[in-house]
C-alpha cells in the first residue's frame, strides 16, 4: 500500500525524552503500513543511536539514518525529506509527541481540502503555542484571512510534491530561524493551507532541563542576521502594502518588541540586554516602515517607538510599570443547569495589586512619534485603553493539566464602567457567565478523563492578561455537586494550594462524598432499591450497579437509572433477588454502562436477602492492624514527652 505520510524526526542527544515521541508514533490510528517514521540521527553521542537501531529492527515502518553532526535541524530534516516515500511529510521534534489520531486526521483533512500544508492544533507544555489560530477549523487559510504567521514552527504536514515543485528545503548549518524561512515560503506559495483546530495534533514540550534549542541563550548578531532572511522571503513573495506590513509585524512583535518588554527585558543581564537592544534597533530602523508598528497594540507601539528612538533606559522604566499590570478574576457562583456547568465571574485589570484606573475620557489619537517621557507613554496607553473599552473581552479557557491542551468555552458578558475613588478616573469591570458542557467542551467533543484548570483571559488596552479563576477561601472544597455527562463524572472543586477553580473529570473518589450515604437513606420496596446520590443529572440517565459477594461468588451487574430529584439525583434499580443469597453484597456504581471497562464507585452499604426481604447494612471500615493500634496508643505518650521537653527548655 502506498505510504500516505512520512514522519521526519531530527535527533540529537534526546535521552529519555525521545520515548514519548516513539510511543506516540506507535499509537497512531493510521495503520502502520500507511505511514513511515524516519529518524535522522545528527551525530548523537548518547545511547540514542543504539536505541533507535534496535527499534528499527523491531518495527517495520521505522527507519534510522545516521550522519555526522551538522549543528542544527535543517540538514537532518532535508535528509529525511529526500528519504521519504510518503505523499505528505510531517516534521516532529525528538522531544515532542503526536496526538494518537494526528496523522490520520491531518492526512484526511489535507486530501479533503486539497491542501499543500496542514497546520494541526498544538498544545504547549511549558512553552507557548498559538491560541487565536486554533479557535476554529480553517479549511482554506491564507496569511490574509487567518493568523497563520503566528505559527512558524515546522511541526506541520507538507505535501511532498509541493516541496519538490517549488524546490523548498530548510537552510542548513548552525543557524537560527531556519523554520521561519521554510514555513513562511510554504505559506506564501502553497495553493492551499488548511488549519485543523478540533483535535490536538501536536504536543510541544519544554524539557525539564530546559535544553530545547529554543530556550538557549543565543548570539544576537547571528540571530538577527538569520531573521533578516525570513524578512527577505516576505519581500520576495509580497508587494509593499498592508499584507507585507502585517507579516513583518509578526517579527517586530514576537522577536523584538516582546524581548524589550516587561519581565523578559528586566530578567536579561545588563550586558546581554544592551547587545540585544543594539541588534534589534538595527533591524527596526533598517527594515520596518511606519505601517508595521502602527498595527501593534498600544503598549507594543510604545516599545517599538522607544526602540527606534534608541532609549533603552526608558524601555526599562516602561517595563517596570508594565509588569505591575495583571488580571484579577472573582468567581460569582458555580452551579449545574440542565447538564451544563454555569460559572459566574467578574474580571478586571489591576496595577500594583489594586484595581487599575483609567482617565474618564479616552482618546484615539495615534502615536505620532516616540513619547517624550515614560509618564507620557503611560498616559497615552491609558487614554487608548478607555477608547477601546467597547472592544474589551473576557474569555474562559479550559486547560487539561497533563497535556496542556486548551479549549475555549463560551462566555456571555457585560462591560461595566465604575467610578474610581480618584477624581476623573474610572475602572472597567467585565461581568460574565461561562457555559461549560462536558459533552462538547473539548472542541465539540466530550472531555477526556483528567484534571482541568480554568483560566480567564482579559483583553483590554492591548494587553491579554490571563489568570486562574479565583482564589477563594474554600481551598480543597468542592465548588458544586458532581455532574454526570456523557458517562463522565465531572466534579468542580477549589484547588487545595491556591483556591482556584478546577474540574475533576472521572478521576475523583473521596471528593464525590458517596461515603456519606447511610443505610437509613436507602429505600427498598420489594425488589426495587432507591438511593439518593449527590450527582447532578440533566434527565433520566442509565447507569450500572455491580454487586460483589464473597470469595467464589461471581459479581452481578444490574442496570439502573439516575433520576433528577431537586438539585441532586436518586438511583433506582431492580435487584435480582433470586440470585442473591443471605451473604452480604457490596454495591458499586458506574455512570458509563456502555464503556468497555466501566469505572465503578463503591457505595458505603451492603445488601443481603433474608426471608425474601432485602436488608441494608453499613460497610464497616477495615479494623486497624496491630501496628496501627500500637501507633495510636503511642501518640498521646509522645505528645506528653514533647510537652515536658519544651517546658524544660523554657
Coordinates of C-alpha atoms in Angstrom, one line a residue:
X1 CA 0.0 0.0 0.0
X2 CA 1.4 3.5 -0.8
X3 CA 2.8 5.4 2.1
X4 CA 0.5 8.3 3.0
X5 CA 2.7 10.2 5.5
X6 CA 6.4 10.2 6.2
X7 CA 7.2 11.5 9.7
X8 CA 10.7 13.0 9.8
X9 CA 12.3 13.3 13.2
X10 CA 15.7 15.0 13.5
X11 CA 17.6 13.6 16.5
X12 CA 20.4 14.8 18.7
X13 CA 21.0 13.5 22.2
X14 CA 17.4 13.4 23.4
X15 CA 18.0 10.9 26.1
X16 CA 14.7 9.6 27.6
X17 CA 12.8 12.5 26.1
X18 CA 12.5 10.5 22.9
X19 CA 10.4 7.8 24.5
X20 CA 7.2 9.8 24.4
X21 CA 7.8 10.6 20.7
X22 CA 8.3 7.0 19.9
X23 CA 5.3 5.8 21.9
X24 CA 3.1 8.3 20.2
X25 CA 4.2 7.1 16.7
X26 CA 3.4 3.5 17.7
X27 CA -0.1 4.6 19.0
X28 CA -1.1 6.2 15.7
X29 CA -4.6 5.3 14.4
X30 CA -3.2 5.5 10.9
X31 CA -2.3 1.8 10.0
X32 CA 1.5 1.2 10.2
X33 CA 1.6 0.2 6.5
X34 CA 0.3 3.7 5.6
X35 CA 3.0 5.8 7.3
X36 CA 6.7 5.6 8.0
X37 CA 8.8 7.2 10.6
X38 CA 12.3 8.4 9.6
X39 CA 14.7 9.2 12.5
X40 CA 17.7 11.2 11.3
X41 CA 20.4 10.9 13.9
X42 CA 22.6 14.0 13.7
X43 CA 25.7 12.7 15.4
X44 CA 24.2 11.9 18.8
X45 CA 26.8 11.0 21.4
X46 CA 24.4 9.4 24.0
X47 CA 22.8 5.9 23.7
X48 CA 20.1 7.1 21.3
X49 CA 21.7 5.7 18.1
X50 CA 21.7 2.1 19.5
X51 CA 18.2 2.6 20.9
X52 CA 16.9 3.7 17.5
X53 CA 18.7 0.9 15.6
X54 CA 17.1 -1.7 18.0
X55 CA 13.7 0.0 17.4
X56 CA 14.1 -0.1 13.6
X57 CA 15.0 -3.8 13.8
X58 CA 11.7 -4.4 15.7
X59 CA 9.3 -2.1 13.9
X60 CA 8.8 -2.4 10.1
X61 CA 7.8 1.2 9.4
X62 CA 10.7 2.8 11.3
X63 CA 13.9 3.8 9.5
X64 CA 17.1 5.3 11.1
X65 CA 19.6 7.3 9.2
X66 CA 22.9 8.2 10.9
X67 CA 25.0 11.2 9.9
X68 CA 27.8 13.4 11.2
X69 CA 26.7 16.3 13.4
X70 CA 25.6 19.2 11.2
X71 CA 25.0 21.6 14.1
X72 CA 21.2 22.3 13.7
X73 CA 18.0 20.7 12.5
X74 CA 17.9 21.9 8.9
X75 CA 20.1 19.3 7.3
X76 CA 18.6 16.3 9.2
X77 CA 15.1 17.4 8.0
X78 CA 16.3 17.8 4.4
X79 CA 17.9 14.3 4.6
X80 CA 14.5 13.0 5.9
X81 CA 12.6 14.7 3.0
X82 CA 14.9 13.0 0.4
X83 CA 14.5 9.6 2.0
X84 CA 10.7 9.9 2.4
X85 CA 8.3 7.8 0.4
X86 CA 5.1 9.4 1.6
X87 CA 2.6 11.6 -0.1
X88 CA 3.0 14.0 2.8
X89 CA 5.9 14.8 5.1
X90 CA 5.3 15.6 8.8
X91 CA 8.0 17.1 10.9
X92 CA 8.3 16.2 14.6
X93 CA 11.0 17.1 17.1
X94 CA 12.6 14.3 19.1
X95 CA 11.4 15.7 22.5
X96 CA 7.7 16.3 21.4
X97 CA 4.9 13.9 20.6
X98 CA 1.8 13.5 18.5
X99 CA -1.9 13.0 19.4
X100 CA -2.9 9.4 18.8
X101 CA -5.1 10.3 15.7
X102 CA -2.9 13.1 14.4
X103 CA -1.6 11.6 11.2
X104 CA -4.9 10.1 10.2
X105 CA -6.9 13.3 10.8
X106 CA -4.3 15.6 9.2
X107 CA -3.9 13.4 6.1
X108 CA -7.7 13.1 5.6
X109 CA -8.1 16.9 6.1
X110 CA -5.4 17.6 3.6
X111 CA -7.0 15.3 1.0
X112 CA -10.5 16.7 1.6
X113 CA -9.3 20.3 1.1
X114 CA -6.6 19.8 -1.5
X115 CA -4.0 21.3 1.0
X116 CA -0.3 21.6 0.4
X117 CA 0.2 22.4 4.1
X118 CA -1.8 21.3 7.1
X119 CA -1.4 23.1 10.4
X120 CA -2.6 20.9 13.3
X121 CA -3.7 22.2 16.7
X122 CA -0.9 22.4 19.2
X123 CA -0.7 22.2 22.9
X124 CA 2.3 23.7 24.8
X125 CA 3.7 22.1 27.9
X126 CA 5.9 24.7 29.5
X127 CA 6.1 26.7 26.2
X128 CA 3.8 29.0 24.3
X129 CA 1.8 27.9 21.2
X130 CA -0.6 29.9 19.1
X131 CA -4.1 30.3 20.6
X132 CA -6.0 32.5 18.2
X133 CA -5.1 30.4 15.1
X134 CA -6.8 27.4 16.6
X135 CA -10.1 28.9 17.6
X136 CA -11.8 27.1 14.7
X137 CA -11.0 25.0 11.6
X138 CA -9.8 26.9 8.6
X139 CA -10.2 24.6 5.5
X140 CA -8.8 27.3 3.2
X141 CA -6.5 29.6 5.2
X142 CA -4.2 32.3 3.9
X143 CA -1.9 34.9 5.5
X144 CA -4.8 37.4 4.9
X145 CA -7.8 35.6 6.4
X146 CA -6.1 33.7 9.3
X147 CA -3.3 34.3 11.7
X148 CA -1.1 31.7 10.0
X149 CA 2.0 33.8 10.6
X150 CA 1.7 33.2 14.3
X151 CA 2.7 29.6 13.8
X152 CA 6.2 29.3 12.2
X153 CA 7.5 26.1 13.8
X154 CA 8.0 23.3 11.3
X155 CA 5.6 20.9 13.1
X156 CA 3.2 20.6 10.2
X157 CA 2.3 18.3 7.3
X158 CA 3.6 19.3 3.9
X159 CA 2.7 17.7 0.5
X160 CA 5.9 16.2 -0.8
X161 CA 5.1 17.1 -4.4
X162 CA 4.6 20.7 -3.4
X163 CA 8.0 20.8 -1.7
X164 CA 9.7 19.3 -4.8
X165 CA 7.8 21.6 -7.3
X166 CA 8.9 24.8 -5.7
X167 CA 12.3 23.4 -4.6
X168 CA 11.7 24.2 -0.9
X169 CA 14.2 22.8 1.6
X170 CA 15.4 24.0 5.0
X171 CA 18.5 26.3 5.3
X172 CA 21.4 24.2 6.6
X173 CA 24.2 24.7 9.1
X174 CA 24.5 26.1 12.6
X175 CA 21.9 28.8 12.4
X176 CA 18.6 30.0 13.9
X177 CA 15.1 30.5 12.5
X178 CA 15.6 28.1 9.6
X179 CA 12.0 27.0 10.3
X180 CA 10.8 30.6 9.8
X181 CA 12.3 30.8 6.3
X182 CA 10.9 27.4 5.3
X183 CA 7.4 27.8 6.7
X184 CA 6.9 31.4 5.6
X185 CA 7.7 30.5 2.0
X186 CA 5.4 27.5 2.2
X187 CA 2.5 29.7 3.4
X188 CA 3.1 32.2 0.6
X189 CA 3.5 29.8 -2.2
X190 CA 1.0 27.0 -1.3
X191 CA -2.2 26.6 -3.4
X192 CA -4.0 26.0 -0.1
X193 CA -3.2 25.8 3.6
X194 CA -5.6 24.1 6.0
X195 CA -5.8 24.6 9.7
X196 CA -7.2 21.7 11.8
X197 CA -8.3 23.0 15.2
X198 CA -10.8 20.5 16.6
X199 CA -8.2 17.9 17.7
X200 CA -4.8 18.4 19.4
X201 CA -2.4 17.0 16.9
X202 CA 1.0 18.1 18.4
X203 CA 2.3 18.4 21.9
X204 CA 5.2 20.9 22.1
X205 CA 7.2 20.3 25.3
X206 CA 9.7 22.3 27.3
X207 CA 12.3 19.8 28.7
X208 CA 12.8 19.7 32.4
X209 CA 16.5 20.5 31.8
X210 CA 15.5 23.5 29.6
X211 CA 17.8 22.2 26.9
X212 CA 15.4 22.6 24.0
X213 CA 17.2 24.6 21.3
X214 CA 14.6 27.4 21.5
X215 CA 15.5 28.0 25.2
X216 CA 19.2 28.5 24.8
X217 CA 20.8 31.9 25.1
X218 CA 21.8 33.0 21.5
X219 CA 24.2 35.3 19.8
X220 CA 22.1 38.4 18.8
X221 CA 24.3 39.2 15.8
X222 CA 23.8 35.8 14.2
X223 CA 20.2 35.5 15.3
X224 CA 19.0 38.8 13.7
X225 CA 21.1 38.1 10.6
X226 CA 19.0 34.9 10.2
X227 CA 15.8 36.8 11.0
X228 CA 16.5 39.1 8.1
X229 CA 16.5 36.1 5.8
X230 CA 12.8 35.4 6.8
X231 CA 12.0 39.1 6.0
X232 CA 13.7 38.6 2.6
X233 CA 11.2 35.8 1.9
X234 CA 8.3 38.0 2.7
X235 CA 9.7 40.8 0.5
X236 CA 10.3 38.4 -2.4
X237 CA 6.7 37.0 -2.5
X238 CA 4.6 40.0 -1.4
X239 CA 4.1 43.5 -2.7
X240 CA 4.6 46.6 -0.5
X241 CA 1.4 47.4 1.4
X242 CA -0.9 46.1 4.1
X243 CA -0.1 42.4 3.7
X244 CA 3.6 42.8 3.9
X245 CA 3.3 45.2 6.9
X246 CA 1.1 42.7 8.7
X247 CA 3.6 39.9 8.1
X248 CA 6.6 42.0 9.1
X249 CA 4.6 42.9 12.3
X250 CA 4.9 39.3 13.5
X251 CA 8.7 39.5 13.7
X252 CA 8.6 43.0 15.1
X253 CA 6.1 42.0 17.8
X254 CA 7.4 38.5 18.7
X255 CA 11.1 38.7 18.1
X256 CA 11.9 42.3 19.0
X257 CA 9.2 44.2 21.0
X258 CA 8.5 41.3 23.3
X259 CA 12.2 40.9 24.1
X260 CA 12.3 44.5 25.0
X261 CA 9.2 44.4 27.2
X262 CA 8.1 43.5 30.7
X263 CA 9.7 40.7 32.7
X264 CA 11.6 39.4 29.7
X265 CA 13.6 42.6 29.5
X266 CA 14.1 43.0 33.2
X267 CA 15.4 39.4 33.6
X268 CA 18.1 39.9 30.9
X269 CA 21.6 40.6 32.3
X270 CA 22.7 44.2 31.7
X271 CA 25.4 43.4 29.1
X272 CA 23.1 41.0 27.2
X273 CA 20.2 43.5 27.3
X274 CA 22.4 46.1 25.7
X275 CA 23.6 43.7 23.0
X276 CA 20.1 42.6 22.2
X277 CA 18.9 46.2 22.0
X278 CA 21.6 47.2 19.6
X279 CA 20.8 44.4 17.1
X280 CA 17.1 44.8 17.4
X281 CA 17.2 48.5 16.8
X282 CA 19.3 47.9 13.8
X283 CA 16.6 45.7 12.2
X284 CA 13.8 48.1 13.2
X285 CA 15.4 51.1 11.7
X286 CA 16.7 49.3 8.6
X287 CA 13.6 47.2 7.6
X288 CA 10.4 48.5 9.0
X289 CA 8.3 51.4 7.8
X290 CA 5.7 53.2 9.9
X291 CA 2.9 50.9 8.8
X292 CA 4.4 48.0 10.6
X293 CA 4.4 49.4 14.1
X294 CA 1.1 51.2 13.6
X295 CA -0.8 47.9 13.7
X296 CA 0.6 46.9 17.0
X297 CA -1.3 47.1 20.3
X298 CA -0.8 50.4 22.2
X299 CA 1.8 49.2 24.7
X300 CA 3.7 47.4 21.9
X301 CA 3.7 50.7 19.8
X302 CA 5.3 52.5 22.7
X303 CA 8.0 49.9 23.0
X304 CA 8.6 49.9 19.2
X305 CA 8.9 53.7 19.3
X306 CA 11.4 53.7 22.2
X307 CA 13.4 51.1 20.4
X308 CA 13.6 53.2 17.2
X309 CA 14.5 56.2 19.3
X310 CA 17.4 54.4 20.9
X311 CA 16.1 54.8 24.5
X312 CA 17.0 51.7 26.4
X313 CA 16.7 53.3 29.9
X314 CA 13.1 54.4 29.2
X315 CA 12.3 50.9 27.9
X316 CA 13.4 49.5 31.3
X317 CA 11.3 52.1 33.2
X318 CA 8.3 51.3 31.0
X319 CA 8.8 47.6 31.6
X320 CA 8.9 48.1 35.3
X321 CA 5.4 49.8 35.1
X322 CA 4.0 47.1 32.8
X323 CA 5.0 44.2 35.0
X324 CA 2.7 45.6 37.7
X325 CA -0.4 45.1 35.4
X326 CA -2.3 41.8 36.0
X327 CA -5.8 40.4 35.7
X328 CA -7.9 39.6 38.7
X329 CA -10.9 37.3 38.4
X330 CA -13.5 36.7 41.1
X331 CA -15.9 33.7 40.8
X332 CA -19.6 34.5 41.1
X333 CA -21.3 31.2 41.5
X334 CA -20.8 27.7 40.2
X335 CA -23.9 25.6 39.5
X336 CA -25.3 22.9 37.2
X337 CA -28.1 23.7 34.9
X338 CA -29.5 21.0 32.6
X339 CA -26.3 19.1 32.2
X340 CA -24.2 22.3 31.7
X341 CA -22.0 24.0 34.3
X342 CA -22.7 27.7 34.7
X343 CA -19.8 29.7 36.1
X344 CA -20.2 33.4 37.0
X345 CA -17.2 35.7 37.1
X346 CA -16.1 39.3 37.4
X347 CA -12.8 40.3 35.9
X348 CA -10.7 43.5 35.6
X349 CA -7.1 44.6 35.3
X350 CA -5.1 45.5 38.3
X351 CA -1.9 47.5 38.7
X352 CA 0.3 47.0 41.7
X353 CA -2.3 44.7 43.3
X354 CA -5.1 47.3 43.2
X355 CA -7.8 47.8 40.5
X356 CA -6.4 49.6 37.6
X357 CA -7.9 53.1 36.9
X358 CA -8.1 55.0 33.6
X359 CA -8.9 58.6 32.6
X360 CA -12.7 59.2 32.4
X361 CA -12.3 60.3 28.8
X362 CA -10.5 58.3 26.1
X363 CA -8.6 59.2 23.0
X364 CA -7.8 57.5 19.7
X365 CA -5.0 60.0 18.9
X366 CA -2.3 58.0 17.1
X367 CA 1.3 57.8 18.5
X368 CA 2.8 60.4 16.2
X369 CA 6.4 59.7 17.4
X370 CA 8.3 58.5 20.4
X371 CA 6.7 59.7 23.7
X372 CA 8.7 62.5 25.4
X373 CA 8.7 60.6 28.7
X374 CA 7.6 57.3 30.3
X375 CA 4.7 59.0 32.1
X376 CA 3.5 60.4 28.8
X377 CA 3.6 56.9 27.4
X378 CA 1.6 55.5 30.3
X379 CA -1.0 58.3 29.9
X380 CA -1.3 57.6 26.2
X381 CA -1.8 53.9 26.8
X382 CA -4.5 54.7 29.4
X383 CA -6.4 57.0 27.0
X384 CA -6.3 54.5 24.2
X385 CA -7.5 51.8 26.6
X386 CA -10.6 53.9 27.5
X387 CA -11.3 54.5 23.8
X388 CA -11.2 50.7 23.4
X389 CA -13.5 49.8 26.4
X390 CA -16.1 48.8 23.9
X391 CA -13.8 46.1 22.5
X392 CA -12.7 44.7 25.8
X393 CA -13.4 41.0 26.2
X394 CA -13.3 38.2 28.7
X395 CA -12.7 34.6 27.7
X396 CA -12.6 31.2 29.6
X397 CA -10.0 28.6 28.7
X398 CA -10.2 25.1 30.0
X399 CA -6.7 23.6 30.2
X400 CA -6.0 19.8 30.7
X401 CA -3.3 19.7 33.4
X402 CA -1.2 16.8 32.0
X403 CA -1.2 17.6 28.2
X404 CA -1.8 21.4 28.5
X405 CA -4.4 21.1 25.7
X406 CA -6.6 24.2 25.7
X407 CA -10.3 24.6 24.9
X408 CA -12.3 27.9 24.7
X409 CA -15.7 27.9 26.5
X410 CA -18.5 30.3 25.6
X411 CA -18.9 33.4 27.8
X412 CA -21.7 36.0 27.8
X413 CA -20.5 39.2 29.5
X414 CA -21.2 42.9 30.0
X415 CA -18.8 45.8 30.3
X416 CA -19.4 48.0 33.4
X417 CA -17.6 51.3 33.8
X418 CA -17.2 52.0 37.6
X419 CA -16.2 55.4 39.0
X420 CA -12.9 55.2 40.8
X421 CA -12.0 56.9 44.1
X422 CA -9.8 59.4 42.3
X423 CA -11.5 62.2 40.5
X424 CA -12.0 61.8 36.8
X425 CA -10.8 58.2 36.9
X426 CA -12.8 55.0 36.1
X427 CA -12.4 51.2 36.3
X428 CA -13.7 48.7 33.8
X429 CA -15.3 45.5 35.2
X430 CA -16.2 42.6 32.9
X431 CA -19.1 40.6 34.4
X432 CA -19.9 37.3 32.7
X433 CA -21.4 33.8 32.8
X434 CA -19.5 31.0 31.2
X435 CA -21.2 27.8 30.0
X436 CA -19.3 24.6 30.1
X437 CA -20.9 21.5 28.6
X438 CA -18.7 18.4 29.4
X439 CA -20.2 16.6 26.4
X440 CA -18.9 19.2 23.9
X441 CA -16.3 21.2 25.8
X442 CA -13.3 19.7 24.0
X443 CA -13.6 21.4 20.6
X444 CA -17.1 19.9 20.2
X445 CA -16.3 16.5 21.8
X446 CA -16.5 15.2 25.3
X447 CA -13.8 15.9 27.9
X448 CA -11.4 13.0 28.5
X449 CA -10.7 11.8 32.0
X450 CA -8.3 14.0 33.8
X451 CA -7.8 17.3 35.8
X452 CA -8.6 20.6 34.2
X453 CA -7.7 24.1 35.3
X454 CA -9.9 27.1 34.4
X455 CA -8.1 30.3 33.1
X456 CA -9.7 33.7 32.4
X457 CA -8.2 35.9 29.7
X458 CA -8.9 39.6 29.8
X459 CA -8.3 41.6 26.6
X460 CA -8.1 45.4 27.2
X461 CA -5.8 48.2 26.1
X462 CA -3.5 46.0 24.0
X463 CA -3.0 43.5 26.9
X464 CA -4.1 39.9 27.0
X465 CA -3.8 39.0 30.7
X466 CA -4.5 35.5 31.9
X467 CA -5.2 34.4 35.4
X468 CA -6.7 31.4 37.2
X469 CA -10.4 31.7 38.3
X470 CA -10.1 32.6 41.9
X471 CA -8.8 32.4 44.6
X472 CA -11.4 31.7 47.2
X473 CA -11.1 30.8 50.8
X474 CA -12.6 27.3 50.3
X475 CA -9.3 25.6 49.4
X476 CA -9.7 21.9 48.7
X477 CA -13.5 22.1 48.9
X478 CA -16.0 21.1 46.2
X479 CA -17.5 24.1 44.3
X480 CA -20.7 22.2 43.3
X481 CA -22.0 18.7 43.3
X482 CA -20.6 16.3 40.7
X483 CA -22.4 16.2 37.4
X484 CA -22.9 13.2 35.1
X485 CA -22.5 14.0 31.4
X486 CA -21.6 11.6 28.6
X487 CA -20.8 8.8 31.0
X488 CA -18.2 11.0 32.8
X489 CA -18.5 12.2 36.4
X490 CA -17.4 15.9 36.4
X491 CA -16.6 17.5 39.8
X492 CA -15.9 21.2 40.1
X493 CA -13.6 22.0 43.1
X494 CA -11.3 24.6 44.5
X495 CA -7.7 23.6 44.4
X496 CA -6.0 22.9 47.8
X497 CA -3.0 25.2 47.3
X498 CA -4.4 28.2 45.6
X499 CA -8.2 28.0 46.0
X500 CA -8.8 28.4 42.2
X501 CA -11.5 26.6 40.2
X502 CA -10.6 23.2 38.6
X503 CA -12.5 20.2 37.2
X504 CA -12.0 16.6 38.1
X505 CA -13.3 14.5 35.2
X506 CA -13.8 10.9 36.1
X507 CA -10.8 10.5 38.5
X508 CA -12.4 11.6 41.8
X509 CA -13.2 9.2 44.5
X510 CA -13.4 10.5 48.1
X511 CA -14.3 14.0 46.8
X512 CA -17.6 12.7 45.4
X513 CA -18.8 12.2 49.0
X514 CA -20.6 9.0 48.3
X515 CA -19.2 7.7 51.5
X516 CA -21.6 9.9 53.5
X517 CA -24.6 7.9 52.5
X518 CA -26.2 6.0 55.3
X519 CA -28.3 2.8 55.3
X520 CA -31.2 4.8 56.6
X521 CA -31.2 6.8 53.3
X522 CA -31.6 3.6 51.2
X523 CA -35.2 2.7 50.4
X524 CA -36.1 -0.9 49.5
X525 CA -39.6 -1.9 48.3
X526 CA -39.8 -5.5 47.2
X527 CA -37.0 -5.9 44.6
X528 CA -36.7 -2.2 43.9
X529 CA -34.0 -0.1 45.6
X530 CA -33.7 3.7 45.7
X531 CA -30.6 5.6 46.9
X532 CA -30.1 9.4 47.0
X533 CA -26.8 10.3 45.2
X534 CA -25.1 13.7 45.3
X535 CA -24.9 13.9 41.5
X536 CA -26.5 16.3 39.1
X537 CA -28.1 14.7 36.0
X538 CA -30.0 16.6 33.3
X539 CA -32.6 13.8 32.9
X540 CA -33.0 10.1 33.3
X541 CA -29.5 8.7 33.0
X542 CA -28.7 4.9 32.6
X543 CA -26.1 3.6 35.0
X544 CA -24.8 0.2 36.0
X545 CA -24.6 -1.4 39.5
X546 CA -22.0 -4.1 40.4
X547 CA -22.8 -6.4 43.3
X548 CA -19.8 -8.2 44.7
X549 CA -20.3 -11.1 47.1
X550 CA -17.8 -13.2 49.0
X551 CA -15.0 -15.3 47.6
X552 CA -16.0 -17.8 44.9
X553 CA -19.1 -15.8 44.1
X554 CA -19.3 -14.2 40.6
X555 CA -20.2 -10.5 40.7
X556 CA -23.6 -9.5 39.4
X557 CA -24.2 -6.4 37.2
X558 CA -27.6 -4.7 37.4
X559 CA -28.8 -1.9 35.2
X560 CA -30.1 1.2 37.0
X561 CA -31.2 4.8 36.4
X562 CA -30.2 8.1 37.9
X563 CA -33.3 10.3 38.0
X564 CA -33.2 14.1 38.8
X565 CA -34.5 14.9 42.3
X566 CA -34.2 18.6 43.1
X567 CA -30.6 19.6 42.7
X568 CA -29.3 16.0 43.0
X569 CA -30.4 12.6 41.9
X570 CA -31.9 9.3 43.1
X571 CA -30.5 6.0 42.0
X572 CA -33.2 3.4 41.1
X573 CA -32.6 -0.3 40.3
X574 CA -34.4 -3.6 40.3
X575 CA -32.5 -6.3 42.2
X576 CA -32.2 -9.9 41.1
X577 CA -33.4 -11.3 44.4
X578 CA -33.4 -14.9 43.2
X579 CA -29.6 -14.6 42.5
X580 CA -28.7 -13.1 45.9
X581 CA -28.2 -15.2 49.0
X582 CA -28.0 -14.3 52.6
X583 CA -24.4 -13.3 52.4
X584 CA -23.7 -9.5 52.1
X585 CA -23.2 -8.0 48.7
X586 CA -21.1 -4.8 48.3
X587 CA -22.5 -2.3 45.9
X588 CA -20.6 -0.1 43.4
X589 CA -22.0 2.4 40.8
X590 CA -20.8 3.1 37.2
X591 CA -22.1 6.1 35.2
X592 CA -20.7 4.7 32.0
X593 CA -22.7 1.4 31.4
X594 CA -21.6 1.2 27.7
X595 CA -17.9 1.5 28.4
X596 CA -15.7 -1.5 27.7
X597 CA -14.2 -1.2 31.2
X598 CA -16.7 0.8 33.3
X599 CA -15.2 2.7 36.3
X600 CA -17.2 1.7 39.5
X601 CA -17.6 3.9 42.6
X602 CA -18.1 1.9 45.8
X603 CA -21.2 2.8 47.8
X604 CA -20.9 2.6 51.6
X605 CA -23.5 -0.1 52.2
X606 CA -24.2 -3.8 51.6
X607 CA -27.3 -5.7 50.6
X608 CA -28.4 -9.1 51.7
X609 CA -31.6 -11.1 51.2
X610 CA -33.2 -12.8 54.2
X611 CA -36.6 -14.5 54.1
X612 CA -37.2 -12.8 50.7
X613 CA -36.5 -9.3 52.1
X614 CA -33.6 -7.1 51.3
X615 CA -31.6 -5.9 54.3
X616 CA -29.2 -2.9 54.1
X617 CA -26.2 -2.5 56.3
X618 CA -23.3 -0.1 56.5
X619 CA -19.9 -1.1 55.2
X620 CA -17.7 -1.4 58.2
X621 CA -14.3 0.2 57.8
X622 CA -11.4 -2.3 58.0
X623 CA -10.1 -2.8 61.5
X624 CA -6.6 -1.4 62.1
X625 CA -3.8 -3.8 62.2
X626 CA -1.6 -4.4 65.3
X627 CA 1.0 -1.9 64.2
X628 CA -1.7 0.8 63.7
X629 CA -3.2 0.2 67.1
X630 CA 0.2 0.4 68.8
X631 CA 0.9 3.7 66.9
X632 CA -2.4 5.2 68.1
X633 CA -1.7 4.3 71.7
X634 CA 1.8 5.8 71.4
X635 CA 0.7 9.2 70.1
X636 CA -0.7 10.6 73.5
X637 CA 2.5 9.5 75.3
X638 CA 4.7 11.1 72.6
X639 CA 2.8 14.4 73.0
X640 CA 3.2 14.3 76.8
X641 CA 7.0 13.7 76.4
X642 CA 7.3 16.5 73.9
X643 CA 5.4 18.9 76.2
X644 CA 7.8 18.2 79.1
X645 CA 10.9 18.7 76.9
X646 CA 9.6 22.1 75.7
X647 CA 8.7 23.1 79.3
X648 CA 12.3 22.3 80.5
X649 CA 13.7 24.3 77.6
X650 CA 11.9 27.4 78.9

